[in-house]
Amino acid sequence: MFPLLSKSARFQKLITNSNEENNDEVHIHDIPGGSAAFEICTKFCYGMTVTLNAYNVVAARCAAEYLEMYETVEKGNLIYKIEVFLNSSIFRSWKDSIIVLQTTKSLLKWSEELKVVSHGIDSIATKASLDTSKVEWSYTYNRKKLPSENSNDPQSNNARKQQLVPKDWWWVEDLCELQLDLYERVITAIIEKGNVSGAVIGEALNAYASRRMPGFNKGEIQGGDIVKNRLLLETILRILPVDMGIASFSFLVKLLRVAIQLECEELERSELIRRIGMCLEEAKVSDLLICAPVGDAILDVDIVQRIVEEFVACDQQVQTDSLLEDEFQEIRSPGMVSDPSKAKVAKLVDGYLAEIACDPNLPVAKFVNLAELVSSFPRASHDGLYRAIDMYLKEHPGISKSERKRICRLMNCRSLSAEACMHAVQNERLPMRVVVQVLFFEQLRTTTSSGGNSTPDHPGSLRSFLPGGSHGSSRSTITNTEEEWDAVGTMEDIKSLKGEVDALKLSGGTGRASSGKDNNSGKGNADNIAASKMKGFMSKKILSKIWSSKEKSVDISSSDTSESPASTVVEETKSTPARSRRHSVS
């Protein structure tokens, strides 16, 4: 009994009290670490060999504190020995520091008071923040050495060190072993040291969420405690730095999917939507395919609209700030949304519209509102938008005439590729007005590419079908009557109309020909004839085909008295260029 009394102040007090009470027994019920920790302490007191490691050192330290094995009781006591072991061995090892921190969970109150937790956190954060050029495997990772690493040659050791030094996020997976509260404190300490990039922090949080929430990578939690998962998600959002570029787009979208599934607070979801909107250009269409939580809808279009609105708002805010800073100088803020970024987002939205177009329960308003958000963004072509519109019209054949008109006006016919034009002119789902616009601009493009330099003079009947006087606007200079948009031609009508346009061979109308080349000798006359025919393009025959279902009569009038369509064309061919005629469609 004397060895215990010589090293433990608590035993001395207990024995003194038991003698006063004439009691030969001493009871210890609440020693931290239990019997195993007490055994370590007693062995030390009796001079027996004690084996300390990362798994039992915390319990032994807490038990020694409980037994008051201080230096004031005896020099070289157990508390001193354990502190030396922790600082010289445990906290110098990367893996041992993590193991020690994990073992503090069962003795958290004692470990906190004895500063074991804080020392462990600081040890881990310091090593994680270490420059990779200074990383040494001997104390950062507990692994067996390879045979080639047993050489004592300094040069070969330096070469191996350069080869084996890990990337910036070498520590990410190891920290996933920590429980949530300790993990939060470690990551916070790493961030506060300021030596680790935000991208690595984002990667660490992504790895932790993937490890702790089964199904997270698929954006769908598979089982588990809902309350626990919600706490984990909220903790990650609280840790995640607010700077742009910290987290990848895919990680943020996965967080949003899980937040919706776990029914997190609106504050958390709104913050995620804001952050996703700021980096929307990084997205893929598949990232935005978020299932609708309730109702008949297949996909959650409202969430995506809010994300796109955040992107647009970010761009507008930056532009406003730049103008306020100096309206006389061109200022490009680092956060300014560039045209290439806008083009990526426009292409992204077009692809998403094609996905949601197949939803039979998707209202026209949601489709149009989302498309209009990026209507001012630059696009290489409108092919993606046309594809989405066509798919929507195919899936929703029963929409009203005004809705069909509204959705078709989203598309700029001038910006369609040749392949898209070929498809559009044979598309019976499109209003005839759109088909005429597509035909005209495709023929005009063909003429321009073949050497024409000016737009041919076309009659008012055709101009009424062209947006903004053929300048590419979605608004016509002539009043767009509902009948013009309502008319949907049959395949026979479309083929007939296409044949008429192809026959005209639209050109610049200048009639230029190279005098030195025989194969171009007739080009000037052909161009002049085509340009003249263009003035009578929309003949009564073609117009009657377009609106035959409406039983709409078409009158072509001029300053002359009544003429047949054929005589009008002949007369126009004979007229001089200075003579002009006005064509009206009633």
XYZ file of C-alpha atoms in Angstrom:
586
model
C 0.000 0.000 0.000
C 2.915 2.307 0.666
C 3.917 2.729 -3.046
C 0.414 4.025 -3.800
C 0.501 6.409 -0.874
C 3.908 7.727 -1.871
C 2.768 8.786 -5.354
C -0.983 9.559 -4.964
C -2.210 12.476 -2.917
C -5.771 11.232 -3.268
C -4.898 7.865 -1.729
C -3.251 9.680 1.136
C -6.470 11.591 1.811
C -8.629 8.466 1.496
C -6.460 6.463 3.901
C -6.419 9.283 6.399
C -10.235 9.512 6.299
C -10.674 5.740 6.611
C -8.405 5.627 9.672
C -10.439 8.318 11.336
C -13.583 6.315 10.669
C -11.937 3.029 11.760
C -12.609 1.639 8.285
C -10.109 -0.698 6.648
C -11.625 -0.399 3.144
C -11.171 2.316 0.531
C -13.732 2.486 -2.307
C -13.023 4.118 -5.676
C -16.034 4.043 -8.015
C -15.650 6.975 -10.358
C -12.057 6.780 -11.573
C -11.896 7.924 -15.235
C -10.828 5.227 -17.650
C -12.075 2.458 -15.385
C -10.067 -0.530 -14.175
C -7.686 -0.525 -17.144
C -6.540 3.013 -16.430
C -6.275 2.289 -12.694
C -4.104 -0.741 -13.454
C -1.647 1.459 -15.366
C -1.404 3.828 -12.421
C -0.839 1.071 -9.841
C 1.792 -0.645 -11.999
C 3.661 2.624 -12.236
C 3.498 3.066 -8.460
C 4.945 -0.425 -7.905
C 7.734 0.130 -10.419
C 6.385 -2.267 -12.990
C 6.740 -1.732 -16.755
C 3.907 0.372 -18.177
C 3.075 0.401 -21.907
C 1.536 3.622 -23.099
C 0.199 4.220 -26.616
C -2.228 6.474 -28.471
C -5.182 4.321 -27.427
C -4.681 4.306 -23.614
C -2.672 7.402 -22.868
C -5.695 9.694 -22.474
C -7.373 7.348 -19.986
C -4.108 6.978 -18.060
C -3.665 10.772 -17.989
C -7.181 11.310 -16.663
C -6.781 8.542 -14.037
C -3.454 9.986 -12.881
C -5.147 13.362 -12.530
C -7.923 11.770 -10.515
C -5.379 10.106 -8.210
C -3.467 13.432 -7.955
C -0.131 11.966 -8.978
C 1.618 15.368 -9.107
C 5.259 16.367 -8.974
C 4.615 17.945 -5.604
C 3.874 14.503 -4.245
C 6.966 12.883 -5.736
C 9.455 13.892 -8.411
C 9.086 12.129 -11.752
C 5.490 11.198 -11.033
C 3.082 9.693 -13.566
C 1.448 12.935 -14.702
C 4.831 14.358 -15.628
C 5.806 11.174 -17.440
C 2.586 11.130 -19.447
C 2.877 14.800 -20.421
C 6.402 14.195 -21.684
C 5.174 11.195 -23.686
C 2.312 13.175 -25.213
C 4.456 16.102 -26.297
C 7.519 14.177 -27.444
C 5.793 11.288 -29.191
C 2.001 11.335 -29.541
C 1.486 14.926 -30.690
C 4.431 14.670 -33.068
C 2.713 11.866 -34.941
C -0.086 12.621 -37.384
C -2.023 9.397 -36.935
C -1.458 9.213 -33.167
C -2.797 12.753 -32.789
C -5.999 11.714 -34.540
C -6.326 8.546 -32.469
C -5.788 10.441 -29.210
C -8.374 13.017 -30.201
C -10.862 10.240 -30.924
C -10.312 8.629 -27.520
C -11.155 11.874 -25.745
C -14.843 11.423 -26.626
C -15.420 8.975 -23.741
C -13.598 11.269 -21.307
C -14.457 14.620 -22.857
C -14.963 16.593 -19.642
C -11.652 15.444 -18.167
C -9.844 15.816 -21.496
C -11.096 19.361 -21.959
C -9.970 20.424 -18.481
C -6.547 18.832 -18.956
C -6.124 20.586 -22.381
C -5.638 17.244 -24.142
C -8.355 18.090 -26.675
C -7.002 21.543 -27.470
C -3.448 20.243 -27.796
C -4.621 17.450 -30.098
C -6.566 19.855 -32.288
C -3.643 22.236 -32.547
C -1.295 19.379 -33.403
C -3.527 18.183 -36.244
C -4.225 21.676 -37.583
C -0.531 22.557 -37.566
C 0.428 19.464 -39.517
C -2.409 19.886 -42.007
C -1.273 23.470 -42.598
C 2.344 22.476 -43.139
C 3.920 23.251 -46.490
C 4.149 20.012 -48.448
C 7.856 20.625 -49.048
C 8.370 20.209 -45.299
C 6.212 17.125 -44.871
C 8.086 14.081 -43.560
C 6.393 10.715 -43.700
C 8.146 9.578 -40.567
C 5.794 11.548 -38.412
C 2.873 12.466 -40.640
C 1.635 9.028 -41.583
C 1.790 5.763 -39.685
C 2.689 3.218 -42.347
C 5.267 0.538 -43.011
C 8.326 1.573 -44.963
C 8.946 0.142 -48.372
C 12.156 -1.895 -48.876
C 13.547 0.856 -51.088
C 13.152 3.352 -48.237
C 15.524 1.561 -45.855
C 18.605 2.982 -47.564
C 20.752 5.406 -45.567
C 21.905 7.329 -48.610
C 20.945 11.028 -48.061
C 20.570 11.692 -51.781
C 18.227 8.762 -52.308
C 16.257 9.799 -49.222
C 15.770 13.306 -50.624
C 14.660 11.893 -53.962
C 12.173 9.587 -52.263
C 10.883 12.429 -50.141
C 10.135 14.548 -53.208
C 8.398 11.593 -54.832
C 6.277 10.641 -51.813
C 5.223 14.089 -50.612
C 1.414 14.104 -50.848
C -0.830 16.697 -52.388
C -2.355 19.572 -50.442
C -5.274 17.431 -49.395
C -3.252 14.432 -48.178
C -4.905 14.763 -44.761
C -8.519 14.926 -45.952
C -9.445 11.252 -45.694
C -7.772 10.742 -42.307
C -9.848 13.458 -40.665
C -13.056 11.740 -41.719
C -12.489 9.389 -38.774
C -13.313 12.167 -36.304
C -16.756 12.687 -34.824
C -18.679 15.741 -36.003
C -18.013 18.096 -33.084
C -14.273 17.399 -33.047
C -14.113 17.522 -36.840
C -15.704 20.966 -36.833
C -13.159 22.240 -34.321
C -10.225 20.814 -36.284
C -11.366 22.282 -39.628
C -12.053 25.625 -37.958
C -8.521 25.604 -36.510
C -7.066 24.805 -39.940
C -9.008 27.682 -41.513
C -7.868 30.085 -38.787
C -4.216 29.280 -39.446
C -4.773 30.544 -42.989
C -2.238 28.318 -44.738
C -4.692 26.004 -46.504
C -6.548 27.054 -49.648
C -10.313 27.248 -49.709
C -10.488 24.590 -52.423
C -8.837 22.074 -50.092
C -11.282 22.965 -47.301
C -14.149 22.359 -49.715
C -12.639 19.022 -50.730
C -12.300 18.030 -47.069
C -15.944 18.841 -46.310
C -17.057 16.968 -49.421
C -15.103 13.892 -48.345
C -16.538 14.060 -44.823
C -20.125 14.352 -46.039
C -19.592 11.447 -48.438
C -18.197 9.298 -45.645
C -20.812 10.167 -43.050
C -23.981 10.270 -45.170
C -24.547 7.164 -47.321
C -25.945 8.173 -50.699
C -24.651 11.746 -50.462
C -22.742 11.486 -53.750
C -26.004 10.611 -55.478
C -27.817 13.480 -53.776
C -30.156 11.107 -51.973
C -29.652 10.034 -48.357
C -30.222 6.327 -47.920
C -31.555 5.710 -44.419
C -29.898 6.953 -41.269
C -31.050 9.298 -38.536
C -32.735 12.318 -40.148
C -31.983 14.592 -37.196
C -28.342 13.498 -37.160
C -27.965 13.994 -40.905
C -29.602 17.406 -40.714
C -27.188 18.446 -37.956
C -24.269 17.246 -40.089
C -25.467 19.239 -43.092
C -26.005 22.394 -41.057
C -22.540 22.014 -39.524
C -20.916 21.707 -42.952
C -22.708 24.829 -44.128
C -21.560 26.662 -41.019
C -17.921 25.656 -41.566
C -17.857 26.247 -45.307
C -16.142 29.598 -46.000
C -18.186 32.154 -47.905
C -15.549 32.984 -50.520
C -16.204 32.022 -54.136
C -14.337 29.006 -55.412
C -14.217 27.307 -52.008
C -16.540 24.483 -52.985
C -17.130 22.891 -56.350
C -20.488 23.296 -58.045
C -21.259 19.587 -57.846
C -20.622 19.588 -54.084
C -22.949 22.555 -53.543
C -25.683 20.936 -55.624
C -25.382 17.714 -53.635
C -25.743 19.738 -50.448
C -28.865 21.396 -51.855
C -30.405 18.075 -52.885
C -29.825 16.676 -49.409
C -31.111 19.868 -47.762
C -34.355 19.538 -49.708
C -34.688 15.872 -48.833
C -33.990 16.479 -45.135
C -36.350 19.479 -45.116
C -33.743 21.828 -43.725
C -34.621 25.400 -42.825
C -35.285 27.879 -45.630
C -32.286 29.924 -44.488
C -29.878 27.078 -45.270
C -31.501 26.351 -48.626
C -31.499 30.013 -49.651
C -27.814 30.336 -48.822
C -27.027 27.276 -50.919
C -29.084 28.619 -53.829
C -27.219 31.920 -53.626
C -23.833 30.243 -53.663
C -24.787 27.870 -56.467
C -26.017 30.780 -58.563
C -22.656 32.534 -58.196
C -20.825 29.647 -59.879
C -23.551 28.449 -62.247
C -21.214 28.457 -65.243
C -19.496 25.365 -63.799
C -22.697 23.313 -63.880
C -23.758 20.475 -66.110
C -27.374 19.831 -67.037
C -27.395 16.698 -64.908
C -26.512 18.813 -61.857
C -29.771 20.723 -62.210
C -32.056 17.707 -62.510
C -33.427 18.012 -58.977
C -36.539 15.974 -58.303
C -39.611 17.881 -57.204
C -40.388 17.154 -53.520
C -44.177 17.128 -53.905
C -46.891 17.452 -56.531
C -47.251 16.102 -60.039
C -44.093 17.741 -61.393
C -41.130 15.505 -62.175
C -38.358 18.072 -61.686
C -38.123 21.068 -59.365
C -38.098 23.889 -61.913
C -38.688 26.561 -59.261
C -35.365 25.800 -57.559
C -33.486 26.040 -60.858
C -35.216 29.315 -61.681
C -34.073 30.738 -58.355
C -30.516 29.597 -59.078
C -30.509 31.264 -62.503
C -32.011 34.410 -60.975
C -29.103 34.515 -58.531
C -26.636 34.314 -61.423
C -28.409 37.128 -63.270
C -28.662 39.226 -60.094
C -24.949 38.746 -59.431
C -24.101 40.027 -62.895
C -26.429 43.002 -62.589
C -25.105 43.915 -59.147
C -21.492 43.873 -60.294
C -22.330 46.015 -63.312
C -24.180 48.514 -61.121
C -21.279 48.737 -58.680
C -18.857 49.325 -61.529
C -20.963 52.142 -62.966
C -21.261 53.812 -59.577
C -17.515 53.598 -59.058
C -16.685 55.411 -62.270
C -19.201 55.885 -65.046
C -16.616 57.435 -67.360
C -14.168 54.558 -67.364
C -14.541 50.965 -68.379
C -14.124 48.990 -65.203
C -13.976 45.238 -65.041
C -14.417 43.946 -61.543
C -12.798 40.596 -60.695
C -16.301 39.343 -60.001
C -17.758 40.566 -63.288
C -19.590 37.848 -65.171
C -17.865 37.542 -68.523
C -19.569 36.945 -71.854
C -18.124 33.420 -72.113
C -19.634 32.663 -68.702
C -22.999 33.985 -69.831
C -22.771 31.904 -73.007
C -22.115 28.790 -70.908
C -25.117 29.531 -68.710
C -27.343 30.169 -71.733
C -26.297 26.821 -73.222
C -26.873 25.195 -69.834
C -30.390 26.615 -69.569
C -31.195 25.522 -73.128
C -30.158 21.991 -72.236
C -32.199 22.080 -69.043
C -35.248 23.358 -70.932
C -34.952 20.374 -73.269
C -34.994 18.072 -70.231
C -38.033 19.608 -68.566
C -39.922 19.969 -71.872
C -40.872 16.291 -71.622
C -42.767 16.906 -68.380
C -46.469 16.802 -69.367
C -47.389 18.848 -66.284
C -44.967 21.708 -66.946
C -46.852 24.983 -67.545
C -45.863 27.200 -70.450
C -45.249 30.088 -68.036
C -42.474 28.226 -66.185
C -40.803 27.206 -69.442
C -40.958 30.723 -70.870
C -39.966 32.516 -67.658
C -36.828 30.414 -67.292
C -35.855 30.931 -70.928
C -36.401 34.690 -70.713
C -33.955 34.995 -67.806
C -31.070 34.333 -70.200
C -32.620 35.819 -73.357
C -30.044 38.642 -73.407
C -27.071 36.300 -72.965
C -24.833 35.664 -75.996
C -25.281 32.348 -77.779
C -23.330 30.734 -80.562
C -26.684 29.630 -81.987
C -30.293 29.106 -80.957
C -30.236 25.431 -81.895
C -30.457 24.295 -78.277
C -33.389 26.592 -77.610
C -35.137 25.441 -80.785
C -34.705 21.817 -79.734
C -36.254 22.564 -76.342
C -39.174 24.450 -77.922
C -39.800 21.654 -80.408
C -39.780 19.040 -77.648
C -42.204 21.106 -75.596
C -44.592 21.544 -78.530
C -44.420 17.819 -79.220
C -45.197 16.912 -75.608
C -47.910 19.579 -75.207
C -49.964 19.550 -78.427
C -53.004 20.966 -76.677
C -51.579 24.355 -75.647
C -53.498 27.432 -76.726
C -52.652 29.592 -79.729
C -51.424 32.443 -77.565
C -49.174 30.059 -75.623
C -47.754 28.648 -78.857
C -47.049 32.172 -80.015
C -45.393 33.063 -76.696
C -43.090 30.076 -76.662
C -42.037 30.406 -80.316
C -41.087 34.044 -79.837
C -38.261 32.916 -77.539
C -36.308 31.756 -80.582
C -34.371 33.935 -83.017
C -34.718 32.328 -86.437
C -31.681 34.220 -87.717
C -29.477 32.361 -85.186
C -30.317 28.813 -86.259
C -27.727 26.619 -87.924
C -28.300 25.141 -91.368
C -29.143 21.778 -89.808
C -31.677 23.325 -87.447
C -33.223 25.300 -90.313
C -33.572 22.117 -92.340
C -35.441 20.523 -89.469
C -37.561 23.601 -88.743
C -38.883 24.073 -92.286
C -40.272 20.536 -92.172
C -41.661 20.857 -88.658
C -45.454 20.788 -88.688
C -45.564 21.794 -85.023
C -44.258 25.287 -85.741
C -46.572 28.148 -86.764
C -46.301 28.957 -90.453
C -44.999 32.421 -89.610
C -41.943 30.864 -87.961
C -41.384 28.541 -90.928
C -41.414 31.532 -93.319
C -38.877 33.370 -91.148
C -36.598 30.336 -91.056
C -36.818 29.918 -94.836
C -36.056 33.540 -95.487
C -33.040 33.807 -93.222
C -31.606 30.502 -94.412
C -31.954 31.576 -98.033
C -30.482 34.982 -97.193
C -27.522 33.336 -95.486
C -26.952 31.094 -98.490
C -27.025 34.117 -100.798
C -24.633 36.102 -98.623
C -22.157 33.243 -98.448
C -22.233 32.943 -102.245
C -21.248 36.573 -102.805
C -24.378 38.685 -102.367
C -23.796 42.003 -100.571
C -27.241 43.316 -99.818
C -30.625 42.138 -98.661
C -33.037 41.714 -101.540
C -36.029 43.991 -101.684
C -38.941 41.926 -100.456
C -42.592 42.908 -100.434
C -44.620 43.911 -97.401
C -46.399 40.577 -97.407
C -43.082 38.888 -96.626
C -41.882 41.614 -94.267
C -44.947 41.021 -92.163
C -43.552 37.569 -91.454
C -40.026 38.779 -90.648
C -39.106 39.918 -87.137
C -38.245 43.602 -86.880
C -37.917 44.144 -90.629
C -35.552 41.168 -90.951
C -33.104 42.578 -88.412
C -33.470 39.676 -86.004
C -35.735 41.236 -83.404
C -38.613 39.260 -81.969
C -40.964 42.138 -82.763
C -42.386 42.728 -86.229
C -42.543 46.207 -87.697
C -45.977 45.323 -88.938
C -48.740 44.429 -86.555
C -48.632 40.721 -85.807
C -52.153 39.505 -86.115
C -53.200 36.456 -84.149
C -54.078 34.656 -87.375
C -50.505 34.936 -88.628
C -49.220 33.139 -85.566
C -52.097 30.681 -85.351
C -51.634 29.327 -88.852
C -49.907 25.956 -88.754
C -49.237 24.575 -92.188
C -49.448 20.960 -93.262
C -46.425 19.172 -94.657
C -47.757 19.780 -98.161
C -47.994 23.523 -97.504
C -44.474 23.642 -96.079
C -42.982 21.732 -99.009
C -44.778 23.985 -101.498
C -43.578 27.103 -99.735
C -40.031 25.811 -99.520
C -40.095 25.056 -103.225
C -41.196 28.589 -104.017
C -38.381 30.065 -101.930
C -35.747 27.740 -103.349
C -36.861 28.707 -106.854
C -36.322 32.400 -106.149
C -32.588 31.908 -105.432
C -32.352 34.947 -103.191
C -29.274 37.047 -103.856
C -27.791 40.424 -103.052
C -29.682 41.836 -106.006
C -26.699 43.604 -107.489
C -26.286 41.325 -110.489
C -22.491 41.388 -110.412
C -20.643 38.949 -112.635
C -16.995 38.502 -113.464
C -16.573 39.416 -117.119
C -13.543 37.215 -117.439
C -15.272 33.937 -116.472
C -17.778 32.200 -118.707
C -19.286 30.135 -115.950
C -20.553 33.334 -114.268
C -21.746 35.100 -117.398
C -25.431 34.556 -116.640
C -25.253 35.186 -112.911
C -26.078 38.892 -113.109
C -29.272 38.366 -115.078
C -30.335 35.512 -112.827
C -29.784 37.628 -109.733
C -31.800 40.513 -111.155
C -34.649 38.222 -112.084
C -34.602 36.616 -108.623
C -34.615 39.993 -106.917
C -37.537 41.137 -109.036
C -39.467 37.957 -108.352
C -38.904 38.533 -104.667
C -41.224 41.524 -104.784
C -44.062 39.221 -105.702
C -42.945 36.404 -103.472
C -45.999 36.067 -101.282
C -48.450 35.530 -104.079
C -52.107 34.890 -103.543
C -51.496 31.212 -104.151
C -48.963 30.886 -101.311
C -50.857 33.095 -98.874
C -54.030 31.166 -99.514
C -52.169 27.974 -98.627
C -50.968 29.496 -95.388
C -54.357 30.687 -94.235
C -56.687 28.366 -96.053
C -57.767 26.825 -92.741
C -58.756 30.308 -91.572
C -60.676 31.080 -94.767
C -58.794 34.347 -94.847
C -58.765 36.258 -98.116
C -55.582 38.050 -99.143
C -55.601 41.150 -101.308
C -52.484 42.521 -102.907
C -53.005 46.133 -103.885
C -50.842 48.803 -105.364
C -51.111 52.312 -106.713
C -52.570 50.771 -109.882
C -56.071 49.456 -110.209
C -56.872 45.832 -109.571
C -54.388 43.374 -111.088
C -53.948 39.683 -110.945
C -50.958 38.379 -108.934
C -49.306 37.238 -112.138
C -49.663 40.594 -113.869
C -48.307 42.293 -110.776
C -45.136 40.259 -110.958
C -44.705 40.972 -114.663
C -45.298 44.671 -114.187
C -42.839 44.801 -111.333
C -40.239 43.088 -113.441
C -40.543 45.793 -116.089
C -40.497 48.691 -113.629
C -37.423 50.741 -112.900
C -35.615 50.424 -109.572
C -36.800 53.889 -108.564
C -40.412 52.836 -108.700
C -41.787 51.525 -105.447
C -45.000 49.758 -104.597
C -46.766 49.273 -101.279
C -48.153 45.865 -100.488
C -50.589 45.395 -97.680
C -52.107 42.295 -96.157
C -55.662 42.681 -94.979
